[in-house]
CSV table of C-alpha atoms in Angstrom, one decimal:
chain,number,residue,atom,x,y,z
G,1,UNK,CA,105.8,339.4,0.1
G,2,UNK,CA,109.3,338.2,-0.9
G,3,UNK,CA,108.9,338.1,-4.7
G,4,UNK,CA,106.4,337.8,-7.5
G,5,UNK,CA,106.7,335.9,-10.8
G,6,UNK,CA,104.7,336.9,-13.9
G,7,UNK,CA,103.1,334.3,-16.1
G,8,UNK,CA,102.0,335.5,-19.5
G,9,UNK,CA,99.4,333.6,-21.6
G,10,UNK,CA,100.6,334.2,-25.1
G,11,UNK,CA,97.4,333.7,-27.1
G,12,UNK,CA,95.2,335.6,-24.7
G,13,UNK,CA,97.7,338.4,-23.7
G,14,UNK,CA,96.9,337.9,-20.0
G,15,UNK,CA,99.4,338.0,-17.2
G,16,UNK,CA,98.9,336.2,-13.9
G,17,UNK,CA,101.1,336.8,-10.8
G,18,UNK,CA,102.5,334.1,-8.6
G,19,UNK,CA,103.4,335.7,-5.3
G,20,UNK,CA,105.9,334.2,-2.8
G,21,UNK,CA,105.5,334.8,0.9
G,22,UNK,CA,107.4,333.9,4.0
G,23,UNK,CA,105.3,333.4,7.1
G,24,UNK,CA,107.1,332.2,10.3
G,25,UNK,CA,110.0,330.8,8.2
G,26,UNK,CA,107.7,328.8,5.9
G,27,UNK,CA,107.5,329.9,2.3
G,28,UNK,CA,104.3,329.9,0.4
G,29,UNK,CA,103.3,330.5,-3.2
G,30,UNK,CA,99.9,332.1,-4.1
G,31,UNK,CA,98.2,332.3,-7.4
G,32,UNK,CA,94.8,333.9,-7.4
G,33,UNK,CA,93.2,332.8,-4.1
G,34,UNK,CA,95.0,329.4,-4.2
G,35,UNK,CA,97.8,329.2,-1.6
G,36,UNK,CA,100.4,326.4,-1.4
G,37,UNK,CA,103.5,325.6,0.6
G,38,UNK,CA,106.4,326.4,-1.8
G,39,UNK,CA,108.0,323.0,-1.4
G,40,UNK,CA,104.8,321.4,-2.7
G,41,UNK,CA,103.8,323.9,-5.3
G,42,UNK,CA,103.7,322.2,-8.7
G,43,UNK,CA,103.9,323.5,-12.2
G,44,UNK,CA,100.6,321.7,-12.7
G,45,UNK,CA,98.9,324.0,-10.2
G,46,UNK,CA,99.6,327.0,-12.4
G,47,UNK,CA,98.1,325.1,-15.4
G,48,UNK,CA,95.0,324.2,-13.5
G,49,UNK,CA,94.5,327.7,-12.3
G,50,UNK,CA,94.7,329.3,-15.7
G,51,UNK,CA,92.4,326.6,-17.2
G,52,UNK,CA,89.8,327.3,-14.5
G,53,UNK,CA,90.0,331.1,-14.9
G,54,UNK,CA,89.5,330.7,-18.7
G,55,UNK,CA,86.7,328.2,-18.0
G,56,UNK,CA,88.0,325.8,-20.6
G,57,UNK,CA,89.1,322.1,-20.5
G,58,UNK,CA,92.4,323.1,-22.1
G,59,UNK,CA,95.8,321.7,-23.0
G,60,UNK,CA,98.3,324.2,-21.5
G,61,UNK,CA,102.1,324.3,-22.0
G,62,UNK,CA,104.4,326.4,-19.9
G,63,UNK,CA,108.0,327.6,-20.6
G,64,UNK,CA,110.5,329.2,-18.2
G,65,UNK,CA,111.9,332.4,-19.5
G,66,UNK,CA,113.4,335.6,-18.1
G,67,UNK,CA,112.6,338.4,-20.5
G,68,UNK,CA,111.2,341.9,-20.8
G,69,UNK,CA,107.6,342.1,-21.9
G,70,UNK,CA,108.4,344.1,-25.0
G,71,UNK,CA,110.6,341.2,-26.3
G,72,UNK,CA,107.5,339.2,-27.0
G,73,UNK,CA,106.2,341.9,-29.4
G,74,UNK,CA,109.6,343.0,-30.8
G,75,UNK,CA,110.6,339.4,-31.7
G,76,UNK,CA,107.1,338.6,-33.0
G,77,UNK,CA,106.7,335.6,-30.7
G,78,UNK,CA,103.5,333.7,-31.5
G,79,UNK,CA,104.3,329.9,-31.5
G,80,UNK,CA,105.9,327.3,-29.4
G,81,UNK,CA,108.9,327.3,-31.7
G,82,UNK,CA,109.3,331.0,-31.3
G,83,UNK,CA,109.3,330.7,-27.5
G,84,UNK,CA,112.1,328.1,-27.7
G,85,UNK,CA,114.2,329.6,-30.5
G,86,UNK,CA,113.7,333.4,-29.9
G,87,UNK,CA,113.3,333.5,-26.1
G,88,UNK,CA,115.3,330.4,-25.2
G,89,UNK,CA,112.3,329.0,-23.2
G,90,UNK,CA,112.7,325.9,-21.1
G,91,UNK,CA,109.8,323.5,-21.2
G,92,UNK,CA,108.1,323.1,-17.7
G,93,UNK,CA,106.7,319.7,-16.8
G,94,UNK,CA,103.4,319.7,-14.8
G,95,UNK,CA,104.7,317.1,-12.3
G,96,UNK,CA,107.8,319.1,-11.4
G,97,UNK,CA,108.1,321.5,-8.5
G,98,UNK,CA,107.9,325.2,-9.4
G,99,UNK,CA,111.0,326.0,-7.3
G,100,UNK,CA,113.1,323.6,-9.4
G,101,UNK,CA,112.9,326.0,-12.3
G,102,UNK,CA,113.5,329.2,-10.3
G,103,UNK,CA,116.2,328.3,-7.7
G,104,UNK,CA,118.3,331.4,-8.5
G,105,UNK,CA,115.4,333.8,-8.6
G,106,UNK,CA,114.0,332.5,-5.3
G,107,UNK,CA,117.4,333.2,-3.8
G,108,UNK,CA,117.3,336.8,-5.2
G,109,UNK,CA,119.8,336.1,-7.9
G,110,UNK,CA,119.2,337.3,-11.5
G,111,UNK,CA,115.7,338.3,-10.5
G,112,UNK,CA,113.9,341.2,-12.1
G,113,UNK,CA,110.4,341.6,-10.7
G,114,UNK,CA,109.0,343.3,-13.9
G,115,UNK,CA,110.1,340.6,-16.3
G,116,UNK,CA,108.0,337.8,-17.7
G,117,UNK,CA,109.2,334.6,-16.0
G,118,UNK,CA,106.7,332.1,-17.5
G,119,UNK,CA,105.0,332.0,-20.9
G,120,UNK,CA,101.9,329.8,-21.4
G,121,UNK,CA,100.1,328.7,-24.5
G,122,UNK,CA,96.6,327.3,-24.5
G,123,UNK,CA,96.6,324.8,-27.4
G,124,UNK,CA,94.4,325.7,-30.3
G,125,UNK,CA,94.9,322.4,-32.0
G,126,UNK,CA,92.6,320.6,-29.5
G,127,UNK,CA,89.2,322.1,-28.9
G,128,UNK,CA,87.0,321.6,-25.9
G,129,UNK,CA,84.5,319.7,-28.0
G,130,UNK,CA,87.3,317.3,-29.1
G,131,UNK,CA,88.3,316.7,-25.5
G,132,UNK,CA,84.8,315.9,-24.4
G,133,UNK,CA,84.9,312.9,-26.8
G,134,UNK,CA,87.9,311.5,-24.9
G,135,UNK,CA,86.9,308.6,-22.7
G,136,UNK,CA,88.6,306.9,-19.8
G,137,UNK,CA,90.0,304.2,-22.2
G,138,UNK,CA,91.4,306.8,-24.5
G,139,UNK,CA,93.2,308.7,-21.7
G,140,UNK,CA,94.6,305.4,-20.3
G,141,UNK,CA,95.9,304.4,-23.7
G,142,UNK,CA,97.6,307.8,-24.1
G,143,UNK,CA,99.2,307.4,-20.6
G,144,UNK,CA,100.5,303.9,-21.5
G,145,UNK,CA,102.1,304.8,-24.8
G,146,UNK,CA,105.6,303.3,-24.9
G,147,UNK,CA,105.3,302.0,-21.3
G,148,UNK,CA,106.7,298.6,-20.6
G,149,UNK,CA,104.4,295.9,-19.2
G,150,UNK,CA,105.9,294.1,-16.2
G,151,UNK,CA,105.7,290.5,-15.1
G,152,UNK,CA,104.4,289.8,-11.7
G,153,UNK,CA,106.2,286.6,-10.8
G,154,UNK,CA,106.3,287.1,-7.0
G,155,UNK,CA,105.3,284.0,-5.1
G,156,UNK,CA,102.3,284.1,-2.8
G,157,UNK,CA,103.4,284.6,0.8
G,158,UNK,CA,102.2,282.2,3.5
G,159,UNK,CA,100.7,284.3,6.3
G,160,UNK,CA,99.4,283.5,9.7
G,161,UNK,CA,95.7,282.6,10.0
G,162,UNK,CA,93.4,285.5,10.8
G,163,UNK,CA,91.7,284.5,14.0
G,164,UNK,CA,89.0,285.8,16.3
G,165,UNK,CA,87.5,288.5,14.1
G,166,UNK,CA,83.8,288.7,13.6
G,167,UNK,CA,82.6,290.0,10.2
G,168,UNK,CA,78.9,289.8,11.0
G,169,UNK,CA,78.4,293.5,11.7
G,170,UNK,CA,80.4,294.5,8.6
G,171,UNK,CA,78.4,292.2,6.4
G,172,UNK,CA,75.1,293.5,7.8
G,173,UNK,CA,76.1,297.0,6.9
G,174,UNK,CA,77.2,295.9,3.4
G,175,UNK,CA,73.9,294.1,2.7
G,176,UNK,CA,72.0,297.2,4.0
G,177,UNK,CA,73.9,299.3,1.5
G,178,UNK,CA,72.9,296.9,-1.3
G,179,UNK,CA,69.2,296.9,-0.3
G,180,UNK,CA,69.1,300.7,-0.2
G,181,UNK,CA,70.8,300.9,-3.5
G,182,UNK,CA,68.1,298.6,-5.0
G,183,UNK,CA,65.6,301.0,-3.6
G,184,UNK,CA,67.4,303.8,-5.4
G,185,UNK,CA,67.8,305.8,-2.2
G,186,UNK,CA,69.7,309.0,-2.4
G,187,UNK,CA,69.9,309.6,1.3
G,188,UNK,CA,73.4,309.6,2.7
G,189,UNK,CA,72.1,308.1,6.0
G,190,UNK,CA,71.0,305.0,4.1
G,191,UNK,CA,74.6,304.1,3.3
G,192,UNK,CA,77.5,303.1,5.6
G,193,UNK,CA,81.2,303.3,5.1
G,194,UNK,CA,83.2,300.8,7.2
G,195,UNK,CA,85.9,302.6,9.2
G,196,UNK,CA,88.7,301.1,11.2
G,197,UNK,CA,91.0,303.3,13.3
G,198,UNK,CA,93.7,302.6,15.8
G,199,UNK,CA,97.5,302.6,16.3
G,200,UNK,CA,99.8,301.1,13.7
G,201,UNK,CA,100.3,297.3,13.7
G,202,UNK,CA,96.9,296.3,15.1
G,203,UNK,CA,95.8,294.7,11.8
G,204,UNK,CA,93.6,297.4,10.2
G,205,UNK,CA,94.8,296.6,6.6
G,206,UNK,CA,94.7,292.9,7.2
G,207,UNK,CA,91.1,293.1,8.4
G,208,UNK,CA,90.1,294.7,5.1
G,209,UNK,CA,91.9,291.9,3.2
G,210,UNK,CA,90.3,289.2,5.2
G,211,UNK,CA,86.9,290.7,5.0
G,212,UNK,CA,87.1,290.7,1.2
G,213,UNK,CA,88.2,287.0,1.2
G,214,UNK,CA,85.3,286.2,3.4
G,215,UNK,CA,82.8,288.0,1.1
G,216,UNK,CA,84.3,286.2,-2.0
G,217,UNK,CA,84.4,282.7,-0.5
G,218,UNK,CA,81.2,282.8,1.6
G,219,UNK,CA,78.5,284.3,-0.5
G,220,UNK,CA,75.6,283.7,1.7
G,221,UNK,CA,75.3,287.5,2.0
G,222,UNK,CA,74.5,287.8,-1.8
G,223,UNK,CA,71.0,289.0,-2.6
G,224,UNK,CA,68.8,286.3,-4.4
G,225,UNK,CA,68.8,288.3,-7.7
G,226,UNK,CA,72.6,288.2,-7.7
G,227,UNK,CA,73.0,284.5,-7.2
G,228,UNK,CA,75.2,282.9,-9.8
G,229,UNK,CA,75.5,286.3,-11.6
G,230,UNK,CA,78.0,288.1,-9.3
G,231,UNK,CA,81.5,289.3,-10.3
G,232,UNK,CA,83.4,290.5,-7.3
G,233,UNK,CA,86.5,292.7,-7.4
G,234,UNK,CA,88.7,294.2,-4.7
G,235,UNK,CA,90.5,297.6,-5.2
G,236,UNK,CA,93.1,298.6,-2.6
G,237,UNK,CA,94.0,302.3,-2.7
G,238,UNK,CA,97.0,303.2,-0.5
G,239,UNK,CA,97.0,306.9,0.1
G,240,UNK,CA,100.1,306.6,2.2
G,241,UNK,CA,102.5,305.5,-0.6
G,242,UNK,CA,101.2,304.0,-3.8
G,243,UNK,CA,98.8,306.7,-4.8
G,244,UNK,CA,99.2,309.3,-2.1
G,245,UNK,CA,97.6,312.7,-2.2
G,246,UNK,CA,99.7,315.7,-3.4
G,247,UNK,CA,99.3,319.3,-4.4
G,248,UNK,CA,97.7,318.3,-7.7
G,249,UNK,CA,94.6,317.1,-5.8
G,250,UNK,CA,94.0,320.6,-4.4
G,251,UNK,CA,92.5,321.5,-7.8
G,252,UNK,CA,90.4,318.4,-8.3
G,253,UNK,CA,87.0,317.3,-7.1
G,254,UNK,CA,86.8,314.4,-4.7
G,255,UNK,CA,85.1,312.4,-7.4
G,256,UNK,CA,88.0,312.8,-9.7
G,257,UNK,CA,90.6,312.3,-6.9
G,258,UNK,CA,89.1,308.8,-6.2
G,259,UNK,CA,88.4,308.1,-9.8
G,260,UNK,CA,92.0,308.6,-10.9
G,261,UNK,CA,93.3,306.3,-8.3
G,262,UNK,CA,90.7,303.6,-9.0
G,263,UNK,CA,91.7,303.7,-12.7
G,264,UNK,CA,95.4,303.5,-11.8
G,265,UNK,CA,95.1,300.6,-9.4
G,266,UNK,CA,92.8,298.5,-11.7
G,267,UNK,CA,94.5,299.1,-15.1
G,268,UNK,CA,98.1,300.0,-14.3
G,269,UNK,CA,99.5,299.2,-10.9
G,270,UNK,CA,101.5,296.0,-10.8
G,271,UNK,CA,100.9,295.6,-14.6
G,272,UNK,CA,103.0,298.4,-16.1
G,273,UNK,CA,106.3,300.1,-15.2
G,274,UNK,CA,104.6,303.4,-14.2
G,275,UNK,CA,104.2,305.3,-11.0
G,276,UNK,CA,101.0,307.1,-10.0
G,277,UNK,CA,102.5,310.6,-10.3
G,278,UNK,CA,103.6,309.8,-13.9
G,279,UNK,CA,100.1,308.6,-14.7
G,280,UNK,CA,98.6,311.8,-13.4
G,281,UNK,CA,101.1,313.9,-15.4
G,282,UNK,CA,100.0,312.2,-18.6
G,283,UNK,CA,96.3,312.3,-18.1
G,284,UNK,CA,96.1,315.8,-16.4
G,285,UNK,CA,94.5,317.5,-19.4
G,286,UNK,CA,91.8,314.8,-19.4
G,287,UNK,CA,91.2,314.8,-15.7
G,288,UNK,CA,87.5,315.5,-15.9
G,289,UNK,CA,86.7,312.2,-17.6
G,290,UNK,CA,88.0,310.3,-14.5
G,291,UNK,CA,84.8,310.6,-12.6
G,292,UNK,CA,84.0,307.5,-10.5
G,293,UNK,CA,81.0,306.6,-12.6
G,294,UNK,CA,83.0,306.8,-15.9
G,295,UNK,CA,85.8,304.7,-14.5
G,296,UNK,CA,83.5,302.0,-13.3
G,297,UNK,CA,81.7,302.0,-16.7
G,298,UNK,CA,85.0,301.3,-18.4
G,299,UNK,CA,85.9,298.6,-15.8
G,300,UNK,CA,82.6,296.9,-16.5
G,301,UNK,CA,83.3,297.1,-20.3
G,302,UNK,CA,86.9,295.8,-19.8
G,303,UNK,CA,85.7,292.8,-17.8
G,304,UNK,CA,83.3,292.0,-20.6
G,305,UNK,CA,80.5,291.2,-18.2
G,306,UNK,CA,77.2,289.9,-19.5
G,307,UNK,CA,74.2,292.3,-19.2
G,308,UNK,CA,72.7,290.2,-16.4
G,309,UNK,CA,75.9,290.1,-14.4
G,310,UNK,CA,76.3,292.3,-11.3
G,311,UNK,CA,79.7,293.9,-10.5
G,312,UNK,CA,80.4,294.2,-6.8
G,313,UNK,CA,83.5,296.3,-6.0
G,314,UNK,CA,85.1,296.2,-2.5
G,315,UNK,CA,86.9,299.5,-2.3
G,316,UNK,CA,89.6,299.4,0.4
G,317,UNK,CA,91.2,302.8,1.1
G,318,UNK,CA,94.2,302.8,3.4
G,319,UNK,CA,96.1,305.8,5.1
G,320,UNK,CA,93.5,308.3,3.9
């Protein structure tokens, strides 16, 4: 072990240790049983760990300090203002890398292993019960506060015709999924995911785009009960750039990982001047509301669909 950093939770008087290791010239950070490469270890990973240990859906704030433990008692530190004014604490942002705040200490400069290096406060102004009333719409409204809406004036590009591709097998699998969903099947073997693999440049992304166009423009695949009552949407999630995976996702369930990205793509991407990582920072404390079912419920509400209308979503995930 190269070093250890102490994180003190003020209103619980608990201390958690962040250990730094070097294995084959690669540096790692470990908190509890969670291990990360140091160059991907985020402040938000610390917040998530503490909230999980405390078993609360909490709002957690962190400050960088470098103090002796007794200073907290001697200076009667009990509030956020005390941390800033008495301990000269520096606010730590969830979306920032841990190493950005401790460059000197990680280089063995001005480092005292027994000191407190981070102070955390679990907010008492927002209870778990209050957070459970927050819905997807509320969290998105919070994320978009003071964010500029952008105009999308880009002209449509003329692209080469898409030739010699057969969509019949894909459509057969899609209709099978629909039929088994109508039967309320819970068996995973009753549902297919279309997968396209291969080298870059062979048209994998284009195939998904053209399949959606075919589904939208040639609706002979639509079940009889959906005829004239179908609303079809396409959602393109680019895990390679637009909403790529990062260390935040290590602490999230797959359902929330996908739900966050669906919400971002449908409500924010290309509409507001906001990147996905910023969106995640702002809704991190409400992450549990972004389950896929909750997000689709809000999408249906947002589209103002009639009760008899059926929403069909073509979910296209790239670079996963």
